[in-house]
Amino acid sequence: MTNAVPHRVNLDIQGAIAHVRLARPEKLNGMDFPMLRALVRAAREIRRHRQVRAVILSGEGAAFSTGLDFAAVTQKPWEVVKAFVTLGRSTNLFQRACWCWRELPVPVIAVLHGRCYGGALQVALAADFRIATPDCELSVMEGKWGLIPDMSGSVSLRELVPIDLAKRLTMTAQVISGTEAKALNLVTEVADDPMTAAEALAAQLCARSPDAVAGTKALFQRAWSTSVRGAFATERRIQFQIMRGANWRIALRAGLEKKPPQFKERSFRR
C-alpha cells in the first residue's frame, strides 16, 4: 500500500514494514507546517495498520532534513502561535511531529544522510534506532538561531547523553559527523548504506513476536526513569498483557518444536 500523505511525506506500507519518507527534496526536506502535520498524520495512519511491525523513516534527496524551515514558518506568525497551543494534549504540533514516533507501538528506525539539523535531529532522536552515514552532519542547530530545542529534544537527549554533553551540543550548535555522533551515542549505528542496514534490522525485528517487540518498547519507555518499584510493576503489567495474546503461545510452540513461528497481527496495545 502506498499513500502520499499530502504535500510533504510519502508513506509506503509493504507488508510488515512501513517506509516514511520526508518528501521536500528541493528544500533539503526543510520542515514547514504542512510537513509537521503530515508527519503526525503518517504516524496516525501507521497505527491503524496492526500488521506493521517496523517503520523506516528517511528523507528523499540529498539530506534527511535541514530542520525547521524558518523562512517558511516565520511568514505565518499566527500559525506559529496556534502550533504552540496544546489544546489539552501533552504536546504541541512541533513536539507531536517528533514524539508521535516514540508513541507508536512499533519500533522506528531513522535513516540519516546528508544533513540532520535542529528539528530534524529531534525527529530522529524520537525514533528507537538511528543509522547514519559516516559523513552525515548532525547538529542541535537551535542555538544558532537563538533558541532551545523545543520539539521533544529535552527528553530524547537526556536518554542518550550526559547532561554536560547535552548542554554543550545545544549551547554551541556544533555540527558533528555521523562517526562522531556514534561515539557520543547519538546514533545507534554508522553504515555506508544506512537504508540497507535499516532494512536488515527491520527484518530482524519482524522475525520476533510483534507483541513482544511492542511490549519491549513500552517497557523501557515507561520504566527507564521510574523507581525500581514502578519498573517492576510495569514489567508485571506488560508481561501479563503479552501472555494473554496468541503470539506468545505461537512463539512458545515454535521454540519447543524448533520451527519458524507464524505470528498473527499485533494485539498488544500501549
Short mmCIF file of C-alpha atoms in Angstrom, two decimals:
data_model
loop_
_atom_site.label_atom_id
_atom_site.label_comp_id
_atom_site.label_asym_id
_atom_site.label_seq_id
_atom_site.Cartn_x
_atom_site.Cartn_y
_atom_site.Cartn_z
CA MET A 1 0.00 0.00 0.00
CA THR A 2 1.35 3.39 -1.00
CA ASN A 3 -0.09 6.57 0.41
CA ALA A 4 1.09 10.11 -0.19
CA VAL A 5 0.39 11.99 2.99
CA PRO A 6 -0.47 15.32 1.36
CA HIS A 7 2.35 17.56 0.15
CA ARG A 8 5.31 16.62 2.29
CA VAL A 9 5.56 12.97 3.41
CA ASN A 10 5.31 9.72 1.46
CA LEU A 11 4.03 6.66 3.30
CA ASP A 12 4.54 3.22 1.76
CA ILE A 13 3.33 0.16 3.65
CA GLN A 14 4.61 -3.08 2.22
CA GLY A 15 3.57 -6.00 4.38
CA ALA A 16 5.09 -5.68 7.83
CA ILE A 17 7.30 -2.65 7.11
CA ALA A 18 6.19 0.96 6.68
CA HIS A 19 8.51 3.37 4.87
CA VAL A 20 8.01 7.03 5.75
CA ARG A 21 9.96 9.46 3.56
CA LEU A 22 10.25 13.21 4.02
CA ALA A 23 9.39 14.45 0.56
CA ARG A 24 10.53 18.03 0.07
CA PRO A 25 13.92 17.36 -1.52
CA GLU A 26 14.08 20.68 -3.37
CA LYS A 27 14.31 22.32 0.08
CA LEU A 28 16.52 19.60 1.60
CA ASN A 29 13.36 18.42 3.38
CA GLY A 30 13.11 21.61 5.39
CA MET A 31 10.21 21.24 7.78
CA ASP A 32 7.31 23.65 7.27
CA PHE A 33 3.82 23.43 8.76
CA PRO A 34 2.47 21.07 6.06
CA MET A 35 5.35 18.67 6.75
CA LEU A 36 4.85 18.78 10.52
CA ARG A 37 1.17 17.97 10.10
CA ALA A 38 1.95 15.28 7.51
CA LEU A 39 4.36 13.56 9.91
CA VAL A 40 1.65 13.38 12.55
CA ARG A 41 -0.87 12.03 10.03
CA ALA A 42 1.59 9.41 8.78
CA ALA A 43 2.15 8.08 12.30
CA ARG A 44 -1.59 8.04 12.89
CA GLU A 45 -2.14 6.07 9.67
CA ILE A 46 0.55 3.52 10.59
CA ARG A 47 -1.11 2.97 13.95
CA ARG A 48 -4.25 1.83 12.11
CA HIS A 49 -2.37 -0.99 10.36
CA ARG A 50 -1.69 -3.60 13.01
CA GLN A 51 0.19 -5.81 10.58
CA VAL A 52 3.02 -3.23 10.54
CA ARG A 53 5.93 -4.39 12.71
CA ALA A 54 8.63 -1.81 11.91
CA VAL A 55 8.89 1.71 10.48
CA ILE A 56 11.81 3.09 8.47
CA LEU A 57 11.93 6.90 8.48
CA SER A 58 14.12 8.59 5.87
CA GLY A 59 14.46 11.66 3.68
CA GLU A 60 14.33 11.90 -0.10
CA GLY A 61 17.10 13.64 -1.99
CA ALA A 62 20.40 14.95 -0.64
CA ALA A 63 19.55 15.11 3.07
CA PHE A 64 17.41 13.63 5.79
CA SER A 65 16.35 17.18 6.67
CA THR A 66 17.90 20.54 7.47
CA GLY A 67 15.31 21.04 10.21
CA LEU A 68 12.68 23.70 10.59
CA ASP A 69 12.32 25.95 7.55
CA PHE A 70 12.40 29.28 9.39
CA ALA A 71 11.87 31.29 6.21
CA ALA A 72 8.59 29.50 5.54
CA VAL A 73 7.41 29.19 9.14
CA THR A 74 8.02 32.82 10.15
CA GLN A 75 5.87 34.03 7.25
CA LYS A 76 2.85 32.79 9.20
CA PRO A 77 3.17 34.19 12.74
CA TRP A 78 -0.41 33.36 13.67
CA GLU A 79 0.13 29.73 12.66
CA VAL A 80 3.23 29.68 14.86
CA VAL A 81 1.09 30.77 17.79
CA LYS A 82 -1.51 28.09 17.04
CA ALA A 83 1.21 25.43 16.71
CA PHE A 84 2.37 26.16 20.26
CA VAL A 85 -1.08 25.54 21.72
CA THR A 86 -1.52 22.09 23.27
CA LEU A 87 -5.35 22.04 23.48
CA GLY A 88 -5.33 19.68 26.44
CA ARG A 89 -2.60 17.44 24.99
CA SER A 90 0.83 16.91 26.49
CA THR A 91 2.42 18.05 23.21
CA ASN A 92 2.01 20.91 20.77
CA LEU A 93 2.34 20.46 16.99
CA PHE A 94 6.13 20.92 16.96
CA GLN A 95 6.60 18.32 19.69
CA ARG A 96 3.96 15.96 18.32
CA ALA A 97 5.68 15.76 14.91
CA CYS A 98 8.62 14.17 16.73
CA TRP A 99 7.04 12.37 19.65
CA CYS A 100 4.41 10.59 17.54
CA TRP A 101 7.17 8.17 16.51
CA ARG A 102 8.01 7.40 20.11
CA GLU A 103 4.34 6.78 20.84
CA LEU A 104 3.88 4.27 18.02
CA PRO A 105 3.67 0.70 19.37
CA VAL A 106 6.23 -0.50 16.80
CA PRO A 107 9.96 0.23 16.51
CA VAL A 108 11.01 3.17 14.32
CA ILE A 109 14.39 3.27 12.56
CA ALA A 110 15.63 6.66 11.33
CA VAL A 111 17.96 6.57 8.30
CA LEU A 112 20.18 9.65 8.28
CA HIS A 113 22.28 11.07 5.46
CA GLY A 114 23.38 14.50 4.29
CA ARG A 115 22.21 16.90 6.97
CA CYS A 116 20.17 16.31 10.11
CA TYR A 117 19.78 19.63 11.89
CA GLY A 118 17.60 21.09 14.62
CA GLY A 119 14.04 19.86 14.48
CA ALA A 120 15.04 17.04 12.14
CA LEU A 121 17.51 15.78 14.72
CA GLN A 122 14.73 15.84 17.30
CA VAL A 123 12.58 13.73 14.96
CA ALA A 124 15.46 11.27 14.61
CA LEU A 125 16.13 11.18 18.35
CA ALA A 126 12.49 10.26 18.95
CA ALA A 127 12.97 7.15 16.81
CA ASP A 128 14.01 3.94 18.54
CA PHE A 129 17.13 3.50 16.41
CA ARG A 130 19.23 5.79 14.22
CA ILE A 131 21.53 4.63 11.44
CA ALA A 132 23.67 7.33 9.82
CA THR A 133 26.27 7.61 7.10
CA PRO A 134 29.76 8.36 8.44
CA ASP A 135 29.71 11.82 6.83
CA CYS A 136 26.16 12.76 7.85
CA GLU A 137 26.10 16.17 9.55
CA LEU A 138 24.14 16.40 12.80
CA SER A 139 23.53 19.43 14.97
CA VAL A 140 21.28 20.72 17.73
CA MET A 141 21.02 23.76 15.50
CA GLU A 142 18.51 25.78 17.53
CA GLY A 143 21.35 27.56 19.34
CA LYS A 144 22.42 29.16 16.05
CA TRP A 145 19.01 30.84 15.87
CA GLY A 146 18.98 31.95 19.49
CA LEU A 147 16.56 29.22 20.54
CA ILE A 148 16.44 25.99 22.53
CA PRO A 149 15.34 22.54 21.31
CA ASP A 150 11.60 22.53 21.97
CA MET A 151 10.40 19.62 19.81
CA SER A 152 10.90 16.90 22.47
CA GLY A 153 14.71 17.09 22.42
CA SER A 154 14.97 17.75 26.15
CA VAL A 155 13.63 14.25 26.81
CA SER A 156 15.30 12.29 24.00
CA LEU A 157 18.71 13.86 24.61
CA ARG A 158 18.66 13.02 28.31
CA GLU A 159 18.07 9.38 27.43
CA LEU A 160 21.20 9.20 25.30
CA VAL A 161 23.90 11.53 26.61
CA PRO A 162 25.04 13.02 29.94
CA ILE A 163 23.73 16.45 30.86
CA ASP A 164 27.03 18.27 30.24
CA LEU A 165 27.21 16.95 26.70
CA ALA A 166 23.56 17.82 26.04
CA LYS A 167 24.27 21.37 27.22
CA ARG A 168 27.42 21.65 25.11
CA LEU A 169 25.79 20.38 21.92
CA THR A 170 22.82 22.69 22.46
CA MET A 171 24.67 25.83 23.53
CA THR A 172 27.28 25.63 20.76
CA ALA A 173 25.12 24.24 17.93
CA GLN A 174 28.24 22.26 16.99
CA VAL A 175 27.98 20.24 13.78
CA ILE A 176 29.26 16.70 14.20
CA SER A 177 29.66 13.82 11.75
CA GLY A 178 27.82 10.53 11.85
CA THR A 179 31.00 8.89 13.09
CA GLU A 180 31.31 11.43 15.92
CA ALA A 181 27.62 11.02 16.72
CA LYS A 182 28.12 7.27 17.12
CA ALA A 183 30.99 7.87 19.55
CA LEU A 184 28.71 10.20 21.54
CA ASN A 185 25.83 7.68 21.48
CA LEU A 186 23.53 9.97 19.47
CA VAL A 187 23.19 7.35 16.74
CA THR A 188 22.87 3.59 17.04
CA GLU A 189 24.98 2.60 14.08
CA VAL A 190 27.08 4.05 11.26
CA ALA A 191 26.87 2.50 7.81
CA ASP A 192 27.90 3.48 4.30
CA ASP A 193 24.46 2.27 3.16
CA PRO A 194 22.18 3.07 6.09
CA MET A 195 18.99 2.07 4.27
CA THR A 196 20.26 -1.47 3.70
CA ALA A 197 21.31 -1.63 7.35
CA ALA A 198 17.89 -0.35 8.43
CA GLU A 199 16.09 -2.92 6.30
CA ALA A 200 18.25 -5.69 7.80
CA LEU A 201 17.38 -4.51 11.32
CA ALA A 202 13.69 -4.26 10.40
CA ALA A 203 13.80 -7.85 9.13
CA GLN A 204 15.28 -8.99 12.45
CA LEU A 205 12.54 -7.18 14.36
CA CYS A 206 9.83 -8.63 12.13
CA ALA A 207 11.04 -12.16 12.88
CA ARG A 208 10.07 -11.75 16.55
CA SER A 209 6.64 -11.66 18.11
CA PRO A 210 5.07 -8.27 17.31
CA ASP A 211 3.55 -8.24 20.78
CA ALA A 212 6.91 -8.84 22.48
CA VAL A 213 8.56 -6.13 20.36
CA ALA A 214 5.78 -3.64 21.12
CA GLY A 215 5.85 -4.64 24.78
CA THR A 216 9.61 -4.12 24.93
CA LYS A 217 9.27 -0.61 23.53
CA ALA A 218 6.56 0.19 26.07
CA LEU A 219 8.50 -1.39 28.94
CA PHE A 220 11.70 0.57 28.55
CA GLN A 221 9.99 3.86 27.80
CA ARG A 222 7.83 3.60 30.92
CA ALA A 223 10.38 2.03 33.25
CA TRP A 224 13.62 3.74 32.21
CA SER A 225 13.38 6.70 34.56
CA THR A 226 10.89 5.48 37.14
CA SER A 227 11.53 3.93 40.55
CA VAL A 228 12.55 0.29 40.97
CA ARG A 229 9.12 -0.47 42.37
CA GLY A 230 7.44 1.27 39.47
CA ALA A 231 9.63 -0.56 36.94
CA PHE A 232 8.80 -3.94 38.44
CA ALA A 233 5.09 -3.13 38.36
CA THR A 234 5.40 -2.12 34.71
CA GLU A 235 7.14 -5.42 33.93
CA ARG A 236 4.29 -7.37 35.51
CA ARG A 237 1.53 -5.45 33.73
CA ILE A 238 3.11 -5.70 30.29
CA GLN A 239 4.09 -9.35 30.67
CA PHE A 240 0.56 -10.26 31.73
CA GLN A 241 -0.85 -8.46 28.73
CA ILE A 242 1.54 -10.23 26.33
CA MET A 243 0.81 -13.66 27.82
CA ARG A 244 -2.90 -13.18 27.22
CA GLY A 245 -2.28 -12.91 23.47
CA ALA A 246 -1.94 -15.62 20.83
CA ASN A 247 1.54 -14.58 19.70
CA TRP A 248 3.15 -15.68 22.97
CA ARG A 249 1.70 -19.17 22.53
CA ILE A 250 2.85 -19.21 18.92
CA ALA A 251 6.41 -18.24 19.93
CA LEU A 252 6.44 -20.82 22.71
CA ARG A 253 5.20 -23.61 20.47
CA ALA A 254 7.61 -22.72 17.68
CA GLY A 255 10.52 -22.67 20.11
CA LEU A 256 9.64 -26.07 21.55
CA GLU A 257 9.09 -27.58 18.11
CA LYS A 258 12.13 -25.80 16.65
CA LYS A 259 10.06 -24.40 13.80
CA PRO A 260 9.81 -20.84 12.44
CA PRO A 261 6.88 -19.04 14.12
CA GLN A 262 3.97 -17.74 12.06
CA PHE A 263 2.76 -14.78 14.08
CA LYS A 264 -0.63 -13.11 13.97
CA GLU A 265 -1.11 -9.35 13.84
CA ARG A 266 -0.06 -7.39 16.89
CA SER A 267 -2.61 -7.46 19.69
CA PHE A 268 -0.57 -5.53 22.28
CA ARG A 269 -1.84 -2.01 22.84
CA ARG A 270 0.07 0.70 24.62
#
